[in-house]
C-alpha positions as protocol buffer text, in pm:
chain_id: "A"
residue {
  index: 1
  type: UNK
  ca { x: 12071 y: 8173 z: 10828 }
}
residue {
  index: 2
  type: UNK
  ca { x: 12417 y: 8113 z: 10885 }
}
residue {
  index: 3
  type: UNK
  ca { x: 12563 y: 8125 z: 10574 }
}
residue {
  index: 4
  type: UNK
  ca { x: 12305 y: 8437 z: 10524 }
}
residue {
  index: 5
  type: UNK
  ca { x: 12485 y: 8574 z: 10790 }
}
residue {
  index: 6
  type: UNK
  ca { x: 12887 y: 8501 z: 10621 }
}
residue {
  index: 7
  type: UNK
  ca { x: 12728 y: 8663 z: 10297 }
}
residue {
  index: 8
  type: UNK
  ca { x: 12656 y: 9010 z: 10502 }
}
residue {
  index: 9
  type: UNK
  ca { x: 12997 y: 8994 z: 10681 }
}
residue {
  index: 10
  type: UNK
  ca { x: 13208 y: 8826 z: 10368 }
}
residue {
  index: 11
  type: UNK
  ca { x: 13466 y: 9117 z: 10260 }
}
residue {
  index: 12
  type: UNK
  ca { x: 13608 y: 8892 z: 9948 }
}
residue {
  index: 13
  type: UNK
  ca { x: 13398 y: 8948 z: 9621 }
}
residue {
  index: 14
  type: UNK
  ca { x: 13488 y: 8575 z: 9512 }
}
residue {
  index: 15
  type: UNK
  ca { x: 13353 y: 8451 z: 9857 }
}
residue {
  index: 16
  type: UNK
  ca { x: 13036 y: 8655 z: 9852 }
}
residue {
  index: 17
  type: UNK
  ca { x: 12976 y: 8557 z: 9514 }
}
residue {
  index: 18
  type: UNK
  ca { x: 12976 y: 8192 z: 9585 }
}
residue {
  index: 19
  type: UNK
  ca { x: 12755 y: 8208 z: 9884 }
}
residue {
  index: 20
  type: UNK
  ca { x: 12506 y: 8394 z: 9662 }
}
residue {
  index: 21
  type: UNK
  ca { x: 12520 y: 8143 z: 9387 }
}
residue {
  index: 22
  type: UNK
  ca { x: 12371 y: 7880 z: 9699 }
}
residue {
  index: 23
  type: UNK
  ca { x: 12108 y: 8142 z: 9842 }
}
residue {
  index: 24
  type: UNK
  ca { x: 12031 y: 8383 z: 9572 }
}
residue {
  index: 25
  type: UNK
  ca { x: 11707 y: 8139 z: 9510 }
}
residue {
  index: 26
  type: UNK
  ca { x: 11303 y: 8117 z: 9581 }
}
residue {
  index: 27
  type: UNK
  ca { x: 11339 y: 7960 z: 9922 }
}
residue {
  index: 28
  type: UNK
  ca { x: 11649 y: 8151 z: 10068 }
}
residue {
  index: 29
  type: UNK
  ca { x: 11653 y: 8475 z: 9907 }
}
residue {
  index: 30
  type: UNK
  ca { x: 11473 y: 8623 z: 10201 }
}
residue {
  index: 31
  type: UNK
  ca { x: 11708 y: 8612 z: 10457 }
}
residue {
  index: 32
  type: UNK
  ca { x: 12019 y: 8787 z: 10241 }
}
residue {
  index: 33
  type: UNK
  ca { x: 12089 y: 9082 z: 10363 }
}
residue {
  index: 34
  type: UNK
  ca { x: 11914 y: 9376 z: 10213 }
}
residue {
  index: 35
  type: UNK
  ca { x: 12207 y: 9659 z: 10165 }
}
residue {
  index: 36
  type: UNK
  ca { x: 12393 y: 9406 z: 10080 }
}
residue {
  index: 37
  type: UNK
  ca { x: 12286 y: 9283 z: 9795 }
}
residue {
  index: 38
  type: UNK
  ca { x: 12149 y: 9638 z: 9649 }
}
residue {
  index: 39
  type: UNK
  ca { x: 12539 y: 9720 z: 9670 }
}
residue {
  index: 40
  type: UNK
  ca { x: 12678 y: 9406 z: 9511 }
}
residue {
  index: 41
  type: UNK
  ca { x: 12388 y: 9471 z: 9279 }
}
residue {
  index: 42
  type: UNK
  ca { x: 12627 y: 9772 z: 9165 }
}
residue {
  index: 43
  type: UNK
  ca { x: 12983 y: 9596 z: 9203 }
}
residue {
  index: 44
  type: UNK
  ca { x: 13194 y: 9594 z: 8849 }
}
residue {
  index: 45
  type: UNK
  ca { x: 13237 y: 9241 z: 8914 }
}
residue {
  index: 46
  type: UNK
  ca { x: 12962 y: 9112 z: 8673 }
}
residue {
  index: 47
  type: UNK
  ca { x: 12875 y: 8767 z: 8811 }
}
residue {
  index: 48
  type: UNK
  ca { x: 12840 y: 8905 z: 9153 }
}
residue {
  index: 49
  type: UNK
  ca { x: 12631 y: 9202 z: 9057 }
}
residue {
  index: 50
  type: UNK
  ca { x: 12394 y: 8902 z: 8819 }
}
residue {
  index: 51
  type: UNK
  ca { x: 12359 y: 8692 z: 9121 }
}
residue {
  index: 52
  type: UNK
  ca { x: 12264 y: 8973 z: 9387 }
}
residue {
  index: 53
  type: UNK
  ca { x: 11997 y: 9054 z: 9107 }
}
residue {
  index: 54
  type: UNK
  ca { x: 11852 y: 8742 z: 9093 }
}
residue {
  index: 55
  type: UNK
  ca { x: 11812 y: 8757 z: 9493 }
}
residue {
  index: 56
  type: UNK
  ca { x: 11685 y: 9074 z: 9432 }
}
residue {
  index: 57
  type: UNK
  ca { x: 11383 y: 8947 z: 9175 }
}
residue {
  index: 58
  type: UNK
  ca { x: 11268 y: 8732 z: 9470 }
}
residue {
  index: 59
  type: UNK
  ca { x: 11260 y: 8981 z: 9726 }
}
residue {
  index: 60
  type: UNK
  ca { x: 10932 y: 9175 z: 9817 }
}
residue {
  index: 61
  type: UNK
  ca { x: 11019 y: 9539 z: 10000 }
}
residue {
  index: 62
  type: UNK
  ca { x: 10970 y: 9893 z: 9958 }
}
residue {
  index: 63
  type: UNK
  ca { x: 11334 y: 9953 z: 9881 }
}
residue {
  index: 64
  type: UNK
  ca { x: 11364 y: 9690 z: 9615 }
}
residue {
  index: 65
  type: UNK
  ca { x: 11051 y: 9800 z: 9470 }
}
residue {
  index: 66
  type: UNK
  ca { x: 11179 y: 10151 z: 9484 }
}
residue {
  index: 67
  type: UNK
  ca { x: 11516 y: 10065 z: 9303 }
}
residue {
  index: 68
  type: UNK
  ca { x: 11349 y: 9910 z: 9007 }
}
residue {
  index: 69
  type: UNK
  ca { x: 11183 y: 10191 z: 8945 }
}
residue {
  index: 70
  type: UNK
  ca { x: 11509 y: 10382 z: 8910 }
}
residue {
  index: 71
  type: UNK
  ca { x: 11700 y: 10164 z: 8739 }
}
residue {
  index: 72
  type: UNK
  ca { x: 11394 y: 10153 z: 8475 }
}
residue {
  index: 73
  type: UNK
  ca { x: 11378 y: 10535 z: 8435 }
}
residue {
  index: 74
  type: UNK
  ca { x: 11745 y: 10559 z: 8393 }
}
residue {
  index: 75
  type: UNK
  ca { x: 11729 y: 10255 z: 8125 }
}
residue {
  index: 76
  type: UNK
  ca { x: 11952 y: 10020 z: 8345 }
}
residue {
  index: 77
  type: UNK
  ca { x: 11955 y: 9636 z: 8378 }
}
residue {
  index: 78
  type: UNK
  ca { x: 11586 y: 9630 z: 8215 }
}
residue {
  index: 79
  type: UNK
  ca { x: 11534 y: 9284 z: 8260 }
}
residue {
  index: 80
  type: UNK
  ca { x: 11668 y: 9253 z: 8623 }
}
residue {
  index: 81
  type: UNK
  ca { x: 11413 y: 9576 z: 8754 }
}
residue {
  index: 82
  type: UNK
  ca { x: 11111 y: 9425 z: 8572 }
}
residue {
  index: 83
  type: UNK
  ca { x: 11171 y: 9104 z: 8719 }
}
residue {
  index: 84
  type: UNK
  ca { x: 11203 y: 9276 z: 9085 }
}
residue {
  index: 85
  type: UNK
  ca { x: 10920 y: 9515 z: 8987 }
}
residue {
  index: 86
  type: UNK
  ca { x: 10675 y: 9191 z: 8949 }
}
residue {
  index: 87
  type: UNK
  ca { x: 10756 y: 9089 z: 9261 }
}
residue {
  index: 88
  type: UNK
  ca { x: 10686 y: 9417 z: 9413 }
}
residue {
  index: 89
  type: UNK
  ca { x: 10407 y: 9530 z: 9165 }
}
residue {
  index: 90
  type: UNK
  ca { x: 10139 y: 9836 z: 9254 }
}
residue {
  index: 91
  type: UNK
  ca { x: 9873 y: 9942 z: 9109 }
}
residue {
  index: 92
  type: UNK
  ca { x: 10056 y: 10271 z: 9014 }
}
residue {
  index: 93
  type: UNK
  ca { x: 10341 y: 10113 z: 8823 }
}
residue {
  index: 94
  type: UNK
  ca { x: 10079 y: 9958 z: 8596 }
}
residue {
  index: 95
  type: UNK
  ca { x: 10191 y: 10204 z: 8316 }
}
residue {
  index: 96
  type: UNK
  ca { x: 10593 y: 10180 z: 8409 }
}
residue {
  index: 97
  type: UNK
  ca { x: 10562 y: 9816 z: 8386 }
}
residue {
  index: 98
  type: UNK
  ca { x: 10392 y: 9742 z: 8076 }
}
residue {
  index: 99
  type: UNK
  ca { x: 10635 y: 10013 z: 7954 }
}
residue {
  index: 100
  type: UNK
  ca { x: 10954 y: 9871 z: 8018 }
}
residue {
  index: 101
  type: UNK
  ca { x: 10821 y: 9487 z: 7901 }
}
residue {
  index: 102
  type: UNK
  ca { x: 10767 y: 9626 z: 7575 }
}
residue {
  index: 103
  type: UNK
  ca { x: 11120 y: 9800 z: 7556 }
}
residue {
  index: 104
  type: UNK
  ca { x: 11277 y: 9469 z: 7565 }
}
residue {
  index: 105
  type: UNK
  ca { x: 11424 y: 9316 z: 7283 }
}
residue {
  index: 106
  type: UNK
  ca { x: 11303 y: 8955 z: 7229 }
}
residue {
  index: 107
  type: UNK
  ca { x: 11562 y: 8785 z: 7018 }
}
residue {
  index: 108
  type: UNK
  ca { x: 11690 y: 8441 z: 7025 }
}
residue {
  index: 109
  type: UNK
  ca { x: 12055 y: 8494 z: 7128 }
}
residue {
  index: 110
  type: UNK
  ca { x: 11955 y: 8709 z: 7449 }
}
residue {
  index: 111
  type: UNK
  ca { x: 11696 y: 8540 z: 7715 }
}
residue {
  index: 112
  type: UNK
  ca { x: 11677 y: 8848 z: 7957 }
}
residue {
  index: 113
  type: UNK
  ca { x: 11334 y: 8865 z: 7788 }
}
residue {
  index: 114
  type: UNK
  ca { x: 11202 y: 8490 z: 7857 }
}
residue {
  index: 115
  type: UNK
  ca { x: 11314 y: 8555 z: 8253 }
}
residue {
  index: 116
  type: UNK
  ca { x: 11159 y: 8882 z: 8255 }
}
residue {
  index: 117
  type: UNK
  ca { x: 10847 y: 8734 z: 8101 }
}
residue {
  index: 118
  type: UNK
  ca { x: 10826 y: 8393 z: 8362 }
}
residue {
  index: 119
  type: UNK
  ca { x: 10834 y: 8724 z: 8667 }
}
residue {
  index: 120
  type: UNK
  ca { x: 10563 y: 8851 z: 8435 }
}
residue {
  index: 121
  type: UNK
  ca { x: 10350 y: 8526 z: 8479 }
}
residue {
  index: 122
  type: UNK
  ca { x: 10420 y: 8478 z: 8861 }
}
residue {
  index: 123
  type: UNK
  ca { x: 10282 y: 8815 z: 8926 }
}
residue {
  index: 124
  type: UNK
  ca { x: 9945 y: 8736 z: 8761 }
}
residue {
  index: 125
  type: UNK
  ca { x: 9934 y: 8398 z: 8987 }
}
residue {
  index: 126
  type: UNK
  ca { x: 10019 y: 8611 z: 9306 }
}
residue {
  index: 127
  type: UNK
  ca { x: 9633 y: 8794 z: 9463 }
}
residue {
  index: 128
  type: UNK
  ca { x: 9558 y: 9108 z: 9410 }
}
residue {
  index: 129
  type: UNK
  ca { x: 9338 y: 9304 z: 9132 }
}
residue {
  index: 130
  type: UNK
  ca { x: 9482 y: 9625 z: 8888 }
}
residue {
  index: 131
  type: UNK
  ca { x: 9719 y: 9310 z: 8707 }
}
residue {
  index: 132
  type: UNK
  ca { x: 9794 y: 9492 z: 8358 }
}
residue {
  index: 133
  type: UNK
  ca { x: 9628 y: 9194 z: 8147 }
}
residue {
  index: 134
  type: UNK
  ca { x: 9743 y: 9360 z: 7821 }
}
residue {
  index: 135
  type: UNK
  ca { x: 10059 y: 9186 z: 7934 }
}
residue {
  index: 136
  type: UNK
  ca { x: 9934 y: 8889 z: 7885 }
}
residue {
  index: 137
  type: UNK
  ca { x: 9841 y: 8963 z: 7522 }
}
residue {
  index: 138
  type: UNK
  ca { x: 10168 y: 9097 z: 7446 }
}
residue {
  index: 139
  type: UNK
  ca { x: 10352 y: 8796 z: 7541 }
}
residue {
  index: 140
  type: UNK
  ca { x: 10151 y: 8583 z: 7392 }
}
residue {
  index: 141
  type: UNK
  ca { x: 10215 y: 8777 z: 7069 }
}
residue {
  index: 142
  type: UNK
  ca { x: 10582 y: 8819 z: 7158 }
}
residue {
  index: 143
  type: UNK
  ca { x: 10735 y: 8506 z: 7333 }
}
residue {
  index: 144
  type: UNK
  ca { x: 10966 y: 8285 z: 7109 }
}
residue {
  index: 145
  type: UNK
  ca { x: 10916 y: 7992 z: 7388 }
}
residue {
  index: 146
  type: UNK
  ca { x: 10613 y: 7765 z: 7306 }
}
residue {
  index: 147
  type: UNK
  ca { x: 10600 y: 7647 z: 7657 }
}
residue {
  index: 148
  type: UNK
  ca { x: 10588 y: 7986 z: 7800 }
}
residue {
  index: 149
  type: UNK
  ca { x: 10277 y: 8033 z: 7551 }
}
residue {
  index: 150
  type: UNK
  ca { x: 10106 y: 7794 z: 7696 }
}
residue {
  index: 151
  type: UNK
  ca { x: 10095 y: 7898 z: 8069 }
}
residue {
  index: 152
  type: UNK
  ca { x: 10026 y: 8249 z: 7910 }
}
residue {
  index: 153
  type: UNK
  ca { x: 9681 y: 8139 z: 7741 }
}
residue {
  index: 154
  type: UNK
  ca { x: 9608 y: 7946 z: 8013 }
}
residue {
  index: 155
  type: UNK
  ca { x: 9626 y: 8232 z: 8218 }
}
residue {
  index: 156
  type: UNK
  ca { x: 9418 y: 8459 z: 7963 }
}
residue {
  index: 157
  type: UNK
  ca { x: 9139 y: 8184 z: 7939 }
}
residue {
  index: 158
  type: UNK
  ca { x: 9166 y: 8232 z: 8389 }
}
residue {
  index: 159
  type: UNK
  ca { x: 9106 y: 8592 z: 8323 }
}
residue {
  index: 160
  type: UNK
  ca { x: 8822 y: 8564 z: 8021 }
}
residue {
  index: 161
  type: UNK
  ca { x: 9050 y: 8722 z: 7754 }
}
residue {
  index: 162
  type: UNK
  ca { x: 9035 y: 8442 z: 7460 }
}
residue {
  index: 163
  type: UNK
  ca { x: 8813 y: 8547 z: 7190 }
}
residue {
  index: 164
  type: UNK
  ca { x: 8723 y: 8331 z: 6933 }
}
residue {
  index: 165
  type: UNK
  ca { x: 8940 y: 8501 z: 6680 }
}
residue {
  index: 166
  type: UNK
  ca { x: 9230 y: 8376 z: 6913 }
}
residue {
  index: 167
  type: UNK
  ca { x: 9111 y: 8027 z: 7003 }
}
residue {
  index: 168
  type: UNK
  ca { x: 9052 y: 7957 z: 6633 }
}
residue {
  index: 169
  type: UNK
  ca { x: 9413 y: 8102 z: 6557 }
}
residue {
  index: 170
  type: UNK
  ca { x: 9551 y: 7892 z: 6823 }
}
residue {
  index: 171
  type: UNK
  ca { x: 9429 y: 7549 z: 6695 }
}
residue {
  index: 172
  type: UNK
  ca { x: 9743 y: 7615 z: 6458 }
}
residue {
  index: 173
  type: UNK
  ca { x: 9983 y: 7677 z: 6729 }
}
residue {
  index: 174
  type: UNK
  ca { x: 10325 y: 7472 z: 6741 }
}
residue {
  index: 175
  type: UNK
  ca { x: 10213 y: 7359 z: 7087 }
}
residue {
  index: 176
  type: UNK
  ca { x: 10050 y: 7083 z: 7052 }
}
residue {
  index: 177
  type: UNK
  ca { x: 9862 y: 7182 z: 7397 }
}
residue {
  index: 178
  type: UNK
  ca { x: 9773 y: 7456 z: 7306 }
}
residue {
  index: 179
  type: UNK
  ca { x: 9620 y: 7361 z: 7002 }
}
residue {
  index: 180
  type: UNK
  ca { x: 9380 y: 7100 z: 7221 }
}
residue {
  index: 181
  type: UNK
  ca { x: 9340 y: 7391 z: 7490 }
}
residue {
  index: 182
  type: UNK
  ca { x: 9167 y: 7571 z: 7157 }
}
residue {
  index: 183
  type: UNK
  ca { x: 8957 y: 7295 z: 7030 }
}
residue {
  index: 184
  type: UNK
  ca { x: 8866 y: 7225 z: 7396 }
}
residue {
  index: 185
  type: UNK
  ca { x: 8780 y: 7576 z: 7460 }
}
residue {
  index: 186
  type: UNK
  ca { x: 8574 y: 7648 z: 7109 }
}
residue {
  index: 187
  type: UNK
  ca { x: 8359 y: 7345 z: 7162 }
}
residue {
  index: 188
  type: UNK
  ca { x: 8270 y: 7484 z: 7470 }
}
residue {
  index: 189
  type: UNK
  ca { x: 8157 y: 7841 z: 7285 }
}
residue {
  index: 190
  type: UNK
  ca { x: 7980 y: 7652 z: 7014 }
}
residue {
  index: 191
  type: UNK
  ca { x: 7772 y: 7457 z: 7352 }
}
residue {
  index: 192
  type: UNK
  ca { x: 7680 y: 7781 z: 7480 }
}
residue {
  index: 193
  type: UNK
  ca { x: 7565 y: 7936 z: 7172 }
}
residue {
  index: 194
  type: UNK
  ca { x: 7336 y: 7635 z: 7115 }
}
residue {
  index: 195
  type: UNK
  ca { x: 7193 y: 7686 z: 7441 }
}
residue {
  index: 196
  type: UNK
  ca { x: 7118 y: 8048 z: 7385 }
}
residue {
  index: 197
  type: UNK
  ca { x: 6975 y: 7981 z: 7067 }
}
């Protein structure tokens, strides 16, 4: 809380940006001052404005919530406002959401996607119904990160979604998890059909 507390008052960019690079995480995020980070969010010093954003993706409040959507209508920082939209996800930004994920680029040489993606996955762990599950099938389509893959059919097979057109197309996956997860799965199918037969 203290250091929390030299963030809000810090006047030095330099300073402010090292404090953030210590609390702009899971466990302290919380107690950062709010205005402040939406307005380093904006400074033209680049690593300040990348660390108050990653504060910002673990933050849950209206105004965060409400500055995602902005920045997503006007096309700005994509990946940072889908990340803090996860984390402040409502039923009526199903639409804007799955939107914006599908406006990012997923190439190799720029990760903004694979972040944007893990936000993607925490918000289907966090309660609540109205999740936008055709998410899920669009990373699982999309991601170039096998190990991302795997939490993502993991979390279709929680929510029912694996046909067996998928499971038999997985059993040829690189993951070598997810390939078991299939066969493990299918056999399953084939003792159910048995026992309606």
């Amino acid at each position: 809380m203290r250091l929390a507390a030299y963030y809000r008052d810090e006047k030095e960019w330099e300073i402010r940006f090292a404090l953030l690079r210590m609390l702009a995480k899971k466990d302290c995020a919380w107690a950062l001052d709010l205005p402040q980070l939406l307005a380093d969010s904006r400074s033209e010093h680049s690593d300040l404005a990348e660390q108050a954003f990653t504060g910002l993706g673990y933050r849950k409040d209206t105004g965060v919530r409400a500055y995602a959507l902005e920045l997503l209508q006007n096309g700005m920082h994509m990946t940072e406002a889908i990340s803090m939209l996860a984390k402040n996800y409502e039923v009526c930004d199903r639409t804007v959401l799955i939107n914006a994920v599908k406006r990012i680029p997923v190439i190799y040489w720029d990760t903004g996607w694979h972040w944007a993606f893990g936000d993607i996955l925490d918000l289907f762990r966090e309660p609540g119904r109205g999740k936008p599950n055709e998410l899920l099938f669009y990373m699982y389509r999309n991601t170039l990160c096998s190990c991302c893959r795997e939490h993502i059919v993991r979390e279709m097979g929680r929510r029912r979604m694996l046909t067996r057109g998928l499971l038999e197309e997985m059993q040829y996956d690189c993951n070598e998890k997810i390939r078991k997860y299939a066969v493990r799965k299918l056999s399953h199918m084939g003792d159910l059909t048995e026992k309606l037969n």
